[in-house]
Coordinates of N, CA, C and O in Angstrom, one line a residue:
X1 N 88.7 96.8 80.3 CA 87.9 98.0 79.8 C 88.9 98.9 79.0 O 90.0 99.0 79.5
X2 N 88.5 99.5 77.9 CA 89.4 100.5 77.2 C 89.5 101.7 78.0 O 88.8 102.0 78.8
X3 N 90.5 102.4 77.6 CA 90.7 103.8 78.2 C 89.5 104.7 77.9 O 89.0 105.5 78.8
X4 N 89.0 104.7 76.7 CA 87.8 105.5 76.3 C 86.6 105.1 77.3 O 86.0 106.0 77.7
X5 N 86.5 103.8 77.5 CA 85.3 103.3 78.3 C 85.5 103.9 79.7 O 84.6 104.3 80.5
X6 N 86.8 103.8 80.3 CA 87.2 104.2 81.7 C 86.7 105.7 81.8 O 86.2 106.1 82.8
X7 N 87.2 106.4 80.9 CA 87.1 107.9 80.9 C 85.4 108.2 80.9 O 85.0 109.1 81.7
X8 N 84.6 107.5 80.1 CA 83.4 107.6 80.0 C 82.6 107.3 81.3 O 81.5 108.0 81.6
X9 N 83.1 106.4 82.1 CA 82.5 106.0 83.3 C 82.9 106.7 84.6 O 82.4 106.6 85.8
X10 N 84.1 107.5 84.4 CA 84.7 108.1 85.7 C 83.9 109.3 86.2 O 83.1 109.9 85.5
X11 N 84.1 109.4 87.5 CA 83.4 110.5 88.2 C 84.3 111.7 88.1 O 85.4 111.7 87.6
X12 N 83.8 112.9 88.7 CA 84.4 114.1 88.6 C 85.9 114.0 89.1 O 86.8 114.6 88.5
X13 N 86.1 113.5 90.2 CA 87.5 113.5 90.9 C 88.3 112.5 90.1 O 89.5 112.8 89.8
X14 N 87.9 111.5 89.6 CA 88.7 110.5 88.7 C 89.1 111.2 87.6 O 90.2 110.9 87.0
X15 N 88.2 111.9 86.9 CA 88.5 112.7 85.7 C 89.6 113.7 85.9 O 90.4 113.9 85.1
X16 N 89.3 114.5 87.0 CA 90.2 115.6 87.3 C 91.7 114.9 87.6 O 92.8 115.4 87.1
X17 N 91.6 113.8 88.3 CA 92.9 113.1 88.6 C 93.6 112.6 87.2 O 94.6 112.6 87.0
X18 N 92.8 112.1 86.4 CA 93.2 111.6 85.1 C 93.9 112.6 84.2 O 95.0 112.5 83.7
X19 N 93.3 113.7 84.1 CA 93.8 114.9 83.4 C 95.0 115.4 84.1 O 96.1 115.6 83.4
X20 N 95.0 115.6 85.4 CA 96.1 116.1 86.1 C 97.3 115.1 86.0 O 98.5 115.6 85.9
X21 N 97.1 113.9 86.1 CA 98.3 112.8 86.0 C 98.9 112.9 84.7 O 100.0 112.9 84.6
X22 N 98.1 113.1 83.7 CA 98.7 113.2 82.2 C 99.6 114.4 82.3 O 100.7 114.4 81.6
X23 N 99.1 115.5 82.7 CA 99.7 116.8 82.8 C 101.1 116.7 83.6 O 102.1 117.0 83.2
X24 N 100.8 116.2 84.8 CA 101.9 115.9 85.8 C 103.1 115.2 85.1 O 104.2 115.4 85.2
X25 N 102.8 114.1 84.4 CA 103.8 113.3 83.8 C 104.5 114.0 82.6 O 105.6 113.8 82.4
X26 N 104.1 115.1 82.1 CA 104.6 115.8 81.1 C 105.2 117.1 81.4 O 105.8 117.7 80.6
X27 N 105.1 117.6 82.7 CA 105.7 118.7 83.2 C 107.3 118.8 82.9 O 107.6 119.9 82.7
X28 N 107.9 117.8 82.8 CA 109.4 118.0 82.5 C 109.7 118.8 81.1 O 110.7 119.3 81.0
X29 N 108.8 118.7 80.3 CA 109.0 119.3 79.0 C 108.7 120.8 79.2 O 109.2 121.6 78.3
X30 N 108.3 121.3 80.3 CA 108.3 122.7 80.5 C 109.2 123.2 81.6 O 109.2 124.4 81.9
X31 N 110.0 122.2 82.0 CA 111.1 122.6 82.9 C 110.5 122.9 84.3 O 111.2 123.4 85.3
X32 N 109.2 122.4 84.6 CA 108.6 122.6 86.0 C 109.3 121.6 86.9 O 109.6 120.4 86.6
X33 N 109.2 122.0 88.2 CA 109.7 121.1 89.2 C 108.7 120.0 89.6 O 107.4 120.3 89.3
X34 N 108.9 119.0 90.4 CA 108.1 118.0 90.7 C 106.9 118.4 91.6 O 105.9 117.8 91.7
X35 N 107.2 119.6 92.2 CA 106.1 120.0 93.3 C 105.0 121.1 92.8 O 104.1 121.4 93.4
X36 N 105.1 121.4 91.5 CA 104.3 122.5 91.0 C 102.9 122.2 91.0 O 102.0 123.1 91.2
X37 N 102.6 120.9 90.7 CA 101.2 120.5 90.6 C 100.6 119.8 91.9 O 99.5 119.4 92.0
X38 N 101.5 119.7 92.9 CA 101.1 119.2 94.1 C 99.8 119.8 94.8 O 98.9 118.9 95.3
X39 N 99.7 121.1 94.8 CA 98.5 121.7 95.5 C 97.1 121.2 94.7 O 96.1 121.0 95.4
X40 N 97.3 121.0 93.4 CA 96.1 120.5 92.7 C 95.7 119.0 92.9 O 94.6 118.6 93.2
X41 N 96.8 118.2 93.2 CA 96.7 116.9 93.7 C 96.0 116.8 95.1 O 95.0 116.0 95.3
X42 N 96.4 117.7 96.0 CA 95.9 117.8 97.3 C 94.4 118.1 97.4 O 93.6 117.8 98.2
X43 N 94.1 119.1 96.4 CA 92.6 119.4 96.2 C 91.8 118.3 95.9 O 90.5 118.4 96.0
X44 N 92.2 117.2 95.3 CA 91.4 116.1 95.0 C 91.1 115.2 96.2 O 90.3 114.2 96.1
X45 N 91.9 115.3 97.2 CA 91.8 114.5 98.4 C 90.5 114.9 99.0 O 89.7 115.9 98.9
X46 N 90.0 113.8 100.0 CA 88.8 114.1 100.8 C 89.0 115.4 101.6 O 90.1 115.7 102.1
X47 N 88.0 116.3 101.6 CA 88.1 117.7 102.2 C 88.6 118.7 101.3 O 88.7 119.8 101.6
X48 N 89.1 118.4 100.0 CA 89.5 119.3 99.2 C 88.4 120.1 98.5 O 87.3 119.4 98.2
X49 N 88.4 121.4 98.6 CA 87.3 122.2 98.1 C 87.2 122.4 96.6 O 88.3 122.9 96.1
X50 N 86.2 121.9 95.9 CA 86.2 122.1 94.4 C 86.4 123.5 94.0 O 86.8 123.9 92.9
X51 N 85.9 124.4 94.9 CA 85.9 125.9 94.6 C 87.3 126.4 94.6 O 87.4 127.5 94.0
X52 N 88.3 125.7 95.1 CA 89.7 126.3 95.2 C 90.5 125.9 94.1 O 91.5 126.4 93.7
X53 N 89.9 124.8 93.2 CA 90.7 124.4 92.1 C 91.1 125.5 91.2 O 92.2 125.5 90.8
X54 N 90.3 126.4 90.7 CA 90.5 127.4 89.8 C 91.7 128.3 90.2 O 92.7 128.6 89.4
X55 N 91.8 128.7 91.5 CA 92.9 129.5 92.1 C 94.2 128.7 92.1 O 95.3 129.3 91.7
X56 N 94.1 127.5 92.5 CA 95.3 126.7 92.3 C 95.8 126.5 91.0 O 97.1 126.4 90.7
X57 N 94.9 126.3 90.1 CA 95.2 126.1 88.6 C 95.9 127.4 88.1 O 96.9 127.2 87.5
X58 N 95.4 128.5 88.5 CA 95.9 129.8 88.0 C 97.5 130.0 88.4 O 98.4 130.4 87.8
X59 N 97.6 129.5 89.8 CA 99.0 129.5 90.3 C 99.9 128.7 89.6 O 101.2 129.0 89.4
X60 N 99.5 127.4 89.3 CA 100.4 126.5 88.6 C 100.7 127.1 87.1 O 101.9 127.0 86.8
X61 N 99.7 127.7 86.6 CA 99.9 128.2 85.1 C 100.9 129.5 85.3 O 101.9 129.5 84.3
X62 N 100.9 130.1 86.3 CA 101.9 131.3 86.5 C 103.2 130.6 86.7 O 104.2 131.2 86.1
X63 N 103.3 129.6 87.5 CA 104.7 129.1 87.9 C 105.2 128.5 86.6 O 106.4 128.5 86.5
X64 N 104.4 127.8 85.7 CA 104.9 127.2 84.6 C 105.0 128.1 83.3 O 105.4 127.8 82.2
X65 N 104.6 129.5 83.6 CA 104.6 130.4 82.3 C 103.7 130.1 81.3 O 103.8 130.4 80.1
X66 N 102.5 129.6 81.6 CA 101.4 129.2 80.7 C 100.3 130.2 80.8 O 99.7 130.3 81.8
X67 N 100.0 131.0 79.7 CA 98.9 131.8 79.7 C 97.6 131.1 79.2 O 97.7 129.9 78.9
X68 N 96.6 131.8 79.0 CA 95.3 131.2 78.7 C 95.4 130.7 77.2 O 94.7 130.0 76.8
X69 N 96.1 131.6 76.3 CA 96.1 131.2 75.1 C 97.6 130.8 74.7 O 98.5 131.5 75.0
X70 N 97.8 129.7 73.9 CA 98.9 129.3 73.6 C 99.1 129.1 72.1 O 98.4 128.3 71.5
X71 N 100.0 129.7 71.5 CA 100.1 129.8 70.1 C 101.3 128.9 69.5 O 102.3 128.7 70.4
X72 N 101.3 128.2 68.5 CA 102.2 127.4 67.9 C 103.6 128.1 68.0 O 104.7 127.5 68.1
X73 N 103.6 129.3 67.5 CA 104.9 129.9 67.4 C 105.6 130.3 68.8 O 106.8 130.7 68.7
X74 N 104.9 130.1 69.9 CA 105.5 130.5 71.2 C 106.0 129.3 71.7 O 106.8 129.4 72.8
X75 N 106.0 128.1 71.1 CA 106.4 127.0 71.7 C 107.7 126.5 71.0 O 108.0 126.8 70.0
X76 N 108.6 125.8 72.0 CA 109.9 125.4 71.5 C 109.8 124.2 70.5 O 110.6 123.9 69.7
X77 N 108.8 123.4 70.8 CA 108.6 122.2 70.0 C 107.3 121.7 70.1 O 106.6 122.1 71.1
X78 N 106.8 120.8 69.4 CA 105.5 120.2 69.3 C 105.0 119.6 70.7 O 103.9 119.8 71.1
X79 N 106.0 118.8 71.2 CA 105.7 118.0 72.5 C 105.4 119.1 73.7 O 104.5 119.1 74.4
X80 N 106.2 120.2 73.7 CA 106.1 121.1 74.7 C 104.7 121.9 74.5 O 104.1 122.5 75.5
X81 N 104.4 122.2 73.3 CA 103.3 123.0 72.9 C 102.0 122.1 73.3 O 101.1 122.8 73.9
X82 N 102.0 120.9 73.1 CA 101.0 120.1 73.5 C 100.7 120.1 75.1 O 99.6 120.1 75.6
X83 N 101.9 120.0 75.9 CA 101.8 120.3 77.4 C 101.2 121.6 77.7 O 100.4 121.7 78.6
X84 N 101.8 122.7 77.0 CA 101.3 124.0 77.4 C 99.7 124.0 77.1 O 99.0 124.6 77.9
X85 N 99.2 123.5 76.1 CA 97.7 123.4 75.7 C 97.0 122.6 76.7 O 95.8 123.0 77.1
X86 N 97.5 121.5 77.2 CA 96.9 120.7 78.3 C 96.5 121.6 79.4 O 95.4 121.7 80.1
X87 N 97.7 122.3 79.9 CA 97.4 123.2 81.1 C 96.6 124.4 80.8 O 95.8 124.8 81.7
X88 N 96.7 125.0 79.7 CA 95.8 126.0 79.4 C 94.4 125.6 79.3 O 93.4 126.5 79.6
X89 N 94.1 124.4 78.9 CA 92.7 124.0 78.6 C 92.1 123.4 80.0 O 90.9 123.2 80.1
X90 N 92.9 123.3 81.1 CA 92.4 122.9 82.3 C 91.2 123.7 82.7 O 91.2 124.8 82.8
X91 N 90.1 123.0 83.1 CA 89.0 123.8 83.6 C 89.0 124.5 84.8 O 89.7 124.1 85.7
X92 N 88.6 125.7 84.9 CA 88.7 126.6 86.1 C 87.8 126.1 87.2 O 88.0 126.4 88.4
X93 N 86.7 125.4 86.9 CA 85.8 124.8 87.7 C 86.0 123.3 87.7 O 85.9 122.7 86.6
X94 N 86.1 122.6 88.8 CA 86.1 121.2 88.9 C 84.8 120.5 88.9 O 84.1 120.2 89.8
X95 N 84.2 120.3 87.6 CA 83.0 119.7 87.4 C 83.1 118.5 86.6 O 84.1 118.4 85.7
X96 N 82.2 117.5 86.7 CA 82.4 116.2 85.9 C 82.3 116.6 84.3 O 83.3 116.0 83.6
X97 N 81.3 117.5 83.9 CA 81.3 117.6 82.5 C 82.5 118.4 81.8 O 83.1 117.9 80.8
X98 N 83.0 119.2 82.6 CA 84.3 119.9 82.1 C 85.4 119.1 82.2 O 86.3 119.1 81.5
X99 N 85.6 118.3 83.4 CA 86.7 117.5 83.7 C 86.7 116.3 82.6 O 87.9 115.9 82.3
X100 N 85.7 115.8 82.2 CA 85.6 114.7 81.2 C 86.2 115.2 80.0 O 87.1 114.6 79.2
X101 N 85.8 116.4 79.4 CA 86.4 116.9 78.1 C 87.8 117.1 78.4 O 88.7 116.8 77.4
X102 N 88.3 117.7 79.6 CA 89.7 117.8 79.8 C 90.5 116.6 79.8 O 91.5 116.5 79.2
X103 N 90.1 115.7 80.5 CA 90.7 114.3 80.8 C 90.8 113.7 79.4 O 91.8 113.1 79.1
X104 N 89.9 113.6 78.7 CA 90.0 113.1 77.2 C 91.1 113.7 76.5 O 91.8 113.2 75.8
X105 N 90.9 115.1 76.4 CA 92.0 115.9 75.7 C 93.4 115.5 76.2 O 94.3 115.5 75.4
X106 N 93.5 115.6 77.5 CA 94.9 115.2 78.0 C 95.4 113.9 77.8 O 96.6 113.7 77.4
X107 N 94.5 112.9 77.7 CA 94.9 111.6 77.3 C 95.4 111.5 76.0 O 96.5 110.9 75.8
X108 N 94.7 112.2 74.9 CA 95.3 112.1 73.6 C 96.5 113.0 73.6 O 97.5 112.4 72.9
X109 N 96.7 114.0 74.2 CA 97.9 114.8 74.0 C 99.2 114.1 74.7 O 100.1 114.0 74.2
X110 N 98.7 113.5 76.0 CA 99.9 112.8 76.5 C 100.4 111.6 75.8 O 101.6 111.5 75.6
X111 N 99.6 110.8 75.1 CA 99.9 109.7 74.4 C 100.6 110.2 73.0 O 101.8 109.6 72.6
X112 N 100.2 111.3 72.5 CA 100.8 112.0 71.4 C 102.3 112.4 71.7 O 103.2 112.2 70.9
X113 N 102.3 113.0 73.0 CA 103.7 113.5 73.4 C 104.6 112.3 73.4 O 105.8 112.3 73.0
X114 N 104.2 111.2 74.1 CA 105.0 110.1 74.3 C 105.3 109.4 72.9 O 106.5 108.9 72.8
X115 N 104.4 109.5 72.0 CA 104.6 108.9 70.6 C 105.6 109.9 69.7 O 106.6 109.3 69.3
X116 N 105.7 111.1 70.1 CA 106.7 112.0 69.5 C 108.1 111.7 70.1 O 109.1 111.8 69.4
X117 N 108.2 111.5 71.4 CA 109.4 111.3 72.1 C 110.0 109.9 72.1 O 111.3 109.6 72.2
X118 N 109.2 108.9 71.6 CA 109.6 107.5 71.7 C 110.4 107.3 70.3 O 109.9 107.4 69.2
X119 N 111.7 106.8 70.5 CA 112.5 106.5 69.3 C 112.0 105.3 68.4 O 112.2 105.2 67.3
X120 N 111.2 104.4 69.1 CA 110.6 103.4 68.5 C 109.5 103.7 67.7 O 108.7 104.6 68.1
X121 N 109.2 103.0 66.7 CA 108.0 103.3 65.7 C 106.7 102.7 66.4 O 106.7 101.8 66.9
X122 N 105.7 103.5 66.3 CA 104.3 102.9 66.7 C 103.5 102.7 65.4 O 103.6 103.6 64.5
X123 N 103.1 101.5 65.2 CA 102.4 101.1 63.9 C 101.0 101.7 63.8 O 100.6 101.6 62.7
X124 N 100.5 102.2 65.0 CA 99.0 102.7 64.7 C 99.1 104.0 63.9 O 99.9 104.8 64.1
X125 N 98.0 104.1 63.1 CA 97.7 105.2 62.3 C 97.4 106.5 63.1 O 97.7 107.7 63.0
X126 N 96.7 106.2 64.3 CA 96.3 107.3 65.3 C 96.3 106.8 66.6 O 96.2 105.5 66.9
X127 N 96.3 107.7 67.6 CA 96.3 107.5 69.0 C 95.0 106.9 69.4 O 94.8 106.1 70.3
X128 N 93.9 107.3 68.6 CA 92.6 106.8 69.1 C 92.3 105.3 69.1 O 91.8 104.8 70.0
X129 N 93.0 104.6 68.1 CA 93.0 103.2 68.2 C 93.6 102.6 69.5 O 93.1 101.6 69.9
X130 N 94.6 103.2 69.9 CA 95.4 102.8 71.2 C 94.4 103.1 72.4 O 94.4 102.1 73.3
X131 N 93.7 104.2 72.4 CA 92.8 104.5 73.5 C 91.6 103.5 73.5 O 91.0 103.2 74.5
X132 N 91.3 103.0 72.4 CA 90.2 102.1 72.2 C 90.5 100.6 72.6 O 89.7 99.8 72.6
X133 N 91.9 100.3 72.8 CA 92.3 99.0 73.1 C 93.1 98.2 72.2 O 93.6 97.2 72.5
X134 N 93.4 98.8 70.9 CA 94.3 98.1 70.1 C 95.7 98.4 70.4 O 96.2 99.5 70.4
X135 N 96.5 97.3 70.7 CA 97.8 97.5 71.3 C 98.8 96.8 70.5 O 100.1 96.8 70.8
X136 N 98.5 96.3 69.2 CA 99.4 95.5 68.6 C 100.4 96.6 67.8 O 100.0 97.6 67.2
X137 N 101.8 96.3 68.0 CA 102.8 97.2 67.4 C 103.0 98.4 68.1 O 103.5 99.4 67.6
X138 N 102.5 98.5 69.4 CA 102.7 99.7 70.1 C 104.1 99.8 70.6 O 104.7 99.1 71.0
X139 N 104.6 101.1 70.5 CA 106.0 101.4 70.9 C 105.9 101.5 72.4 O 104.9 101.7 73.2
X140 N 107.1 101.1 72.9 CA 107.2 101.1 74.4 C 106.8 102.1 75.5 O 106.1 102.0 76.4
X141 N 107.3 103.3 74.9 CA 106.9 104.5 75.7 C 105.5 104.9 75.7 O 104.8 105.2 76.7
X142 N 104.7 104.7 74.5 CA 103.4 104.8 74.5 C 102.6 103.8 75.2 O 101.7 104.0 75.9
X143 N 103.0 102.5 75.0 CA 102.4 101.5 75.8 C 102.5 101.7 77.4 O 101.5 101.5 78.0
X144 N 103.6 102.2 77.8 CA 103.6 102.4 79.4 C 102.8 103.6 79.7 O 102.1 103.7 80.8
X145 N 102.6 104.7 79.0 CA 101.8 105.9 79.2 C 100.4 105.4 79.1 O 99.5 105.7 79.9
X146 N 99.9 104.5 78.2 CA 98.6 104.0 78.1 C 98.3 103.2 79.3 O 97.3 103.4 80.1
X147 N 99.2 102.4 79.9 CA 99.1 101.6 81.0 C 98.8 102.6 82.4 O 98.0 102.4 83.0
X148 N 99.6 103.6 82.4 CA 99.6 104.6 83.5 C 98.2 105.3 83.5 O 97.5 105.5 84.6
X149 N 97.8 105.6 82.3 CA 96.4 106.4 82.2 C 95.3 105.4 82.7 O 94.4 105.7 83.6
X150 N 95.3 104.1 82.3 CA 94.3 103.3 82.7 C 94.4 102.9 84.2 O 93.4 102.9 84.8
X151 N 95.6 102.8 84.7 CA 95.8 102.6 86.1 C 95.1 103.6 86.9 O 94.5 103.5 88.0
X152 N 95.4 105.0 86.6 CA 94.9 106.0 87.4 C 93.4 106.0 87.5 O 92.8 106.1 88.5
X153 N 92.8 105.8 86.4 CA 91.3 105.7 86.4 C 90.8 104.6 87.0 O 89.8 104.6 87.8
X154 N 91.4 103.4 86.9 CA 91.1 102.3 87.7 C 91.2 102.4 89.2 O 90.2 102.0 89.9
X155 N 92.2 103.1 89.7 CA 92.3 103.3 91.0 C 91.3 104.2 91.5 O 90.7 103.9 92.7
X156 N 90.9 105.2 90.9 CA 89.7 106.1 91.3 C 88.4 105.3 91.2 O 87.6 105.5 92.1
X157 N 88.2 104.5 90.2 CA 87.0 103.7 90.1 C 86.8 102.7 91.2 O 85.8 102.6 91.7
X158 N 88.0 102.1 91.7 CA 87.9 101.1 92.6 C 88.0 101.7 94.1 O 87.3 101.0 94.9
X159 N 88.7 102.8 94.3 CA 89.0 103.2 95.5 C 88.6 104.6 95.9 O 88.8 105.1 97.0
X160 N 87.9 105.3 94.9 CA 87.7 106.7 95.1 C 88.9 107.5 95.6 O 90.0 107.2 95.0
X161 N 88.8 108.5 96.4 CA 90.0 109.3 96.9 C 91.0 108.5 97.5 O 92.2 108.9 97.8
X162 N 90.6 107.2 97.9 CA 91.6 106.2 98.7 C 92.7 105.9 97.6 O 93.8 105.4 98.0
X163 N 92.4 105.9 96.2 CA 93.5 105.6 95.2 C 94.3 106.8 94.9 O 95.2 106.6 94.0
X164 N 94.2 108.0 95.6 CA 94.9 109.1 95.3 C 96.5 109.0 95.3 O 97.1 109.3 94.5
X165 N 96.9 108.5 96.6 CA 98.3 108.2 96.7 C 98.9 107.4 95.8 O 100.0 107.9 95.2
X166 N 98.3 106.3 95.4 CA 98.8 105.5 94.4 C 98.9 106.1 93.0 O 99.7 106.0 92.2
X167 N 97.8 106.9 92.7 CA 97.7 107.6 91.5 C 98.8 108.6 91.4 O 99.4 108.7 90.3
X168 N 99.1 109.3 92.4 CA 100.2 110.2 92.4 C 101.5 109.4 92.1 O 102.5 110.0 91.5
X169 N 101.7 108.3 92.8 CA 102.9 107.4 92.7 C 103.1 107.0 91.1 O 104.2 107.1 90.6
X170 N 102.1 106.5 90.5 CA 102.0 106.3 89.0 C 102.5 107.2 88.3 O 103.3 107.2 87.4
X171 N 102.0 108.6 88.6 CA 102.2 109.7 87.9 C 103.7 110.2 88.1 O 104.4 110.5 87.0
X172 N 104.2 110.1 89.2 CA 105.6 110.4 89.4 C 106.6 109.5 88.8 O 107.6 109.9 88.2
X173 N 106.2 108.1 88.8 CA 107.0 107.1 88.1 C 107.2 107.5 86.5 O 108.1 107.6 85.8
X174 N 106.0 107.9 86.0 CA 105.8 108.4 84.5 C 106.6 109.6 84.3 O 107.2 109.8 83.2
X175 N 106.7 110.5 85.2 CA 107.3 112.0 85.2 C 108.9 111.6 85.1 O 109.6 112.1 84.2
X176 N 109.3 110.6 85.8 CA 110.7 110.3 85.9 C 111.1 109.7 84.5 O 112.2 109.9 84.0
X177 N 110.4 108.8 84.1 CA 110.6 108.3 82.8 C 110.7 109.2 81.7 O 111.7 109.3 80.9
X178 N 109.7 110.2 81.6 CA 109.8 111.1 80.7 C 110.9 112.0 80.8 O 111.5 112.5 79.9
X179 N 111.3 112.4 82.0 CA 112.5 113.2 82.4 C 113.7 112.6 81.8 O 114.5 113.2 81.1
X180 N 113.9 111.3 81.8 CA 114.9 110.5 81.4 C 115.2 110.6 79.9 O 116.2 110.7 79.2
X181 N 113.9 110.5 79.2 CA 113.9 110.5 77.8 C 114.1 111.8 77.2 O 115.0 112.0 76.3
X182 N 113.8 112.9 77.9 CA 114.1 114.2 77.4 C 115.5 114.5 77.6 O 116.2 115.0 76.8
X183 N 116.1 114.0 78.8 CA 117.5 114.2 79.0 C 118.3 113.5 78.0 O 119.4 113.9 77.5
X184 N 117.9 112.2 77.6 CA 118.7 111.5 76.6 C 118.7 112.2 75.3 O 119.7 112.2 74.7
X185 N 117.5 112.8 74.9 CA 117.4 113.4 73.6 C 118.2 114.6 73.7 O 118.9 114.9 72.6
X186 N 118.4 115.2 74.7 CA 119.1 116.5 74.8 C 120.7 116.2 74.6 O 121.4 116.9 73.9
X187 N 121.1 115.0 75.3 CA 122.5 114.6 75.1 C 122.8 114.3 73.7 O 123.9 114.4 73.3
X188 N 121.8 113.6 72.9 CA 122.1 113.2 71.6 C 121.9 114.2 70.6 O 122.5 114.1 69.4
X189 N 121.2 115.3 70.9 CA 121.2 116.5 70.1 C 122.4 117.3 69.8 O 123.3 117.3 70.4

């Protein structure tokens, strides 16, 4: 199943986890520590109150210095701007309709961030073809991010909140990879 199909079929928690995982993997671009989004992850577990999502989100935004409106001139580079926009666009209410729009947007933004940071060329004209299942000529960093996005959605589809721990592990792995890429780019600059 393509990433687009998985997003279309996901439930509210799966969608929230998908968007959160994309954001979590990209937090190194904002200089955030590994724990800043942990309360939002915990909110997705059984017993997590959907009504608390907005307050936890506001706290994460404050810790990462992201306001509700993010302008291009405020960002240090395009990749960091995309991360700031992902966080700014996160819905204050954890509902399926809003989470679907956010998860879809985060998916596109995260793949674009990985494409911007990958030194290898990606042959696709757009990220949309990658999300629909076309993987020919895909750059390694983008391919790995696409696999992670699919894995998170499949974990929630198959296991519900039982897939939360594994989804967090997948996200942590991706965050380490992106942190290494960012560090390498800084050394070469």
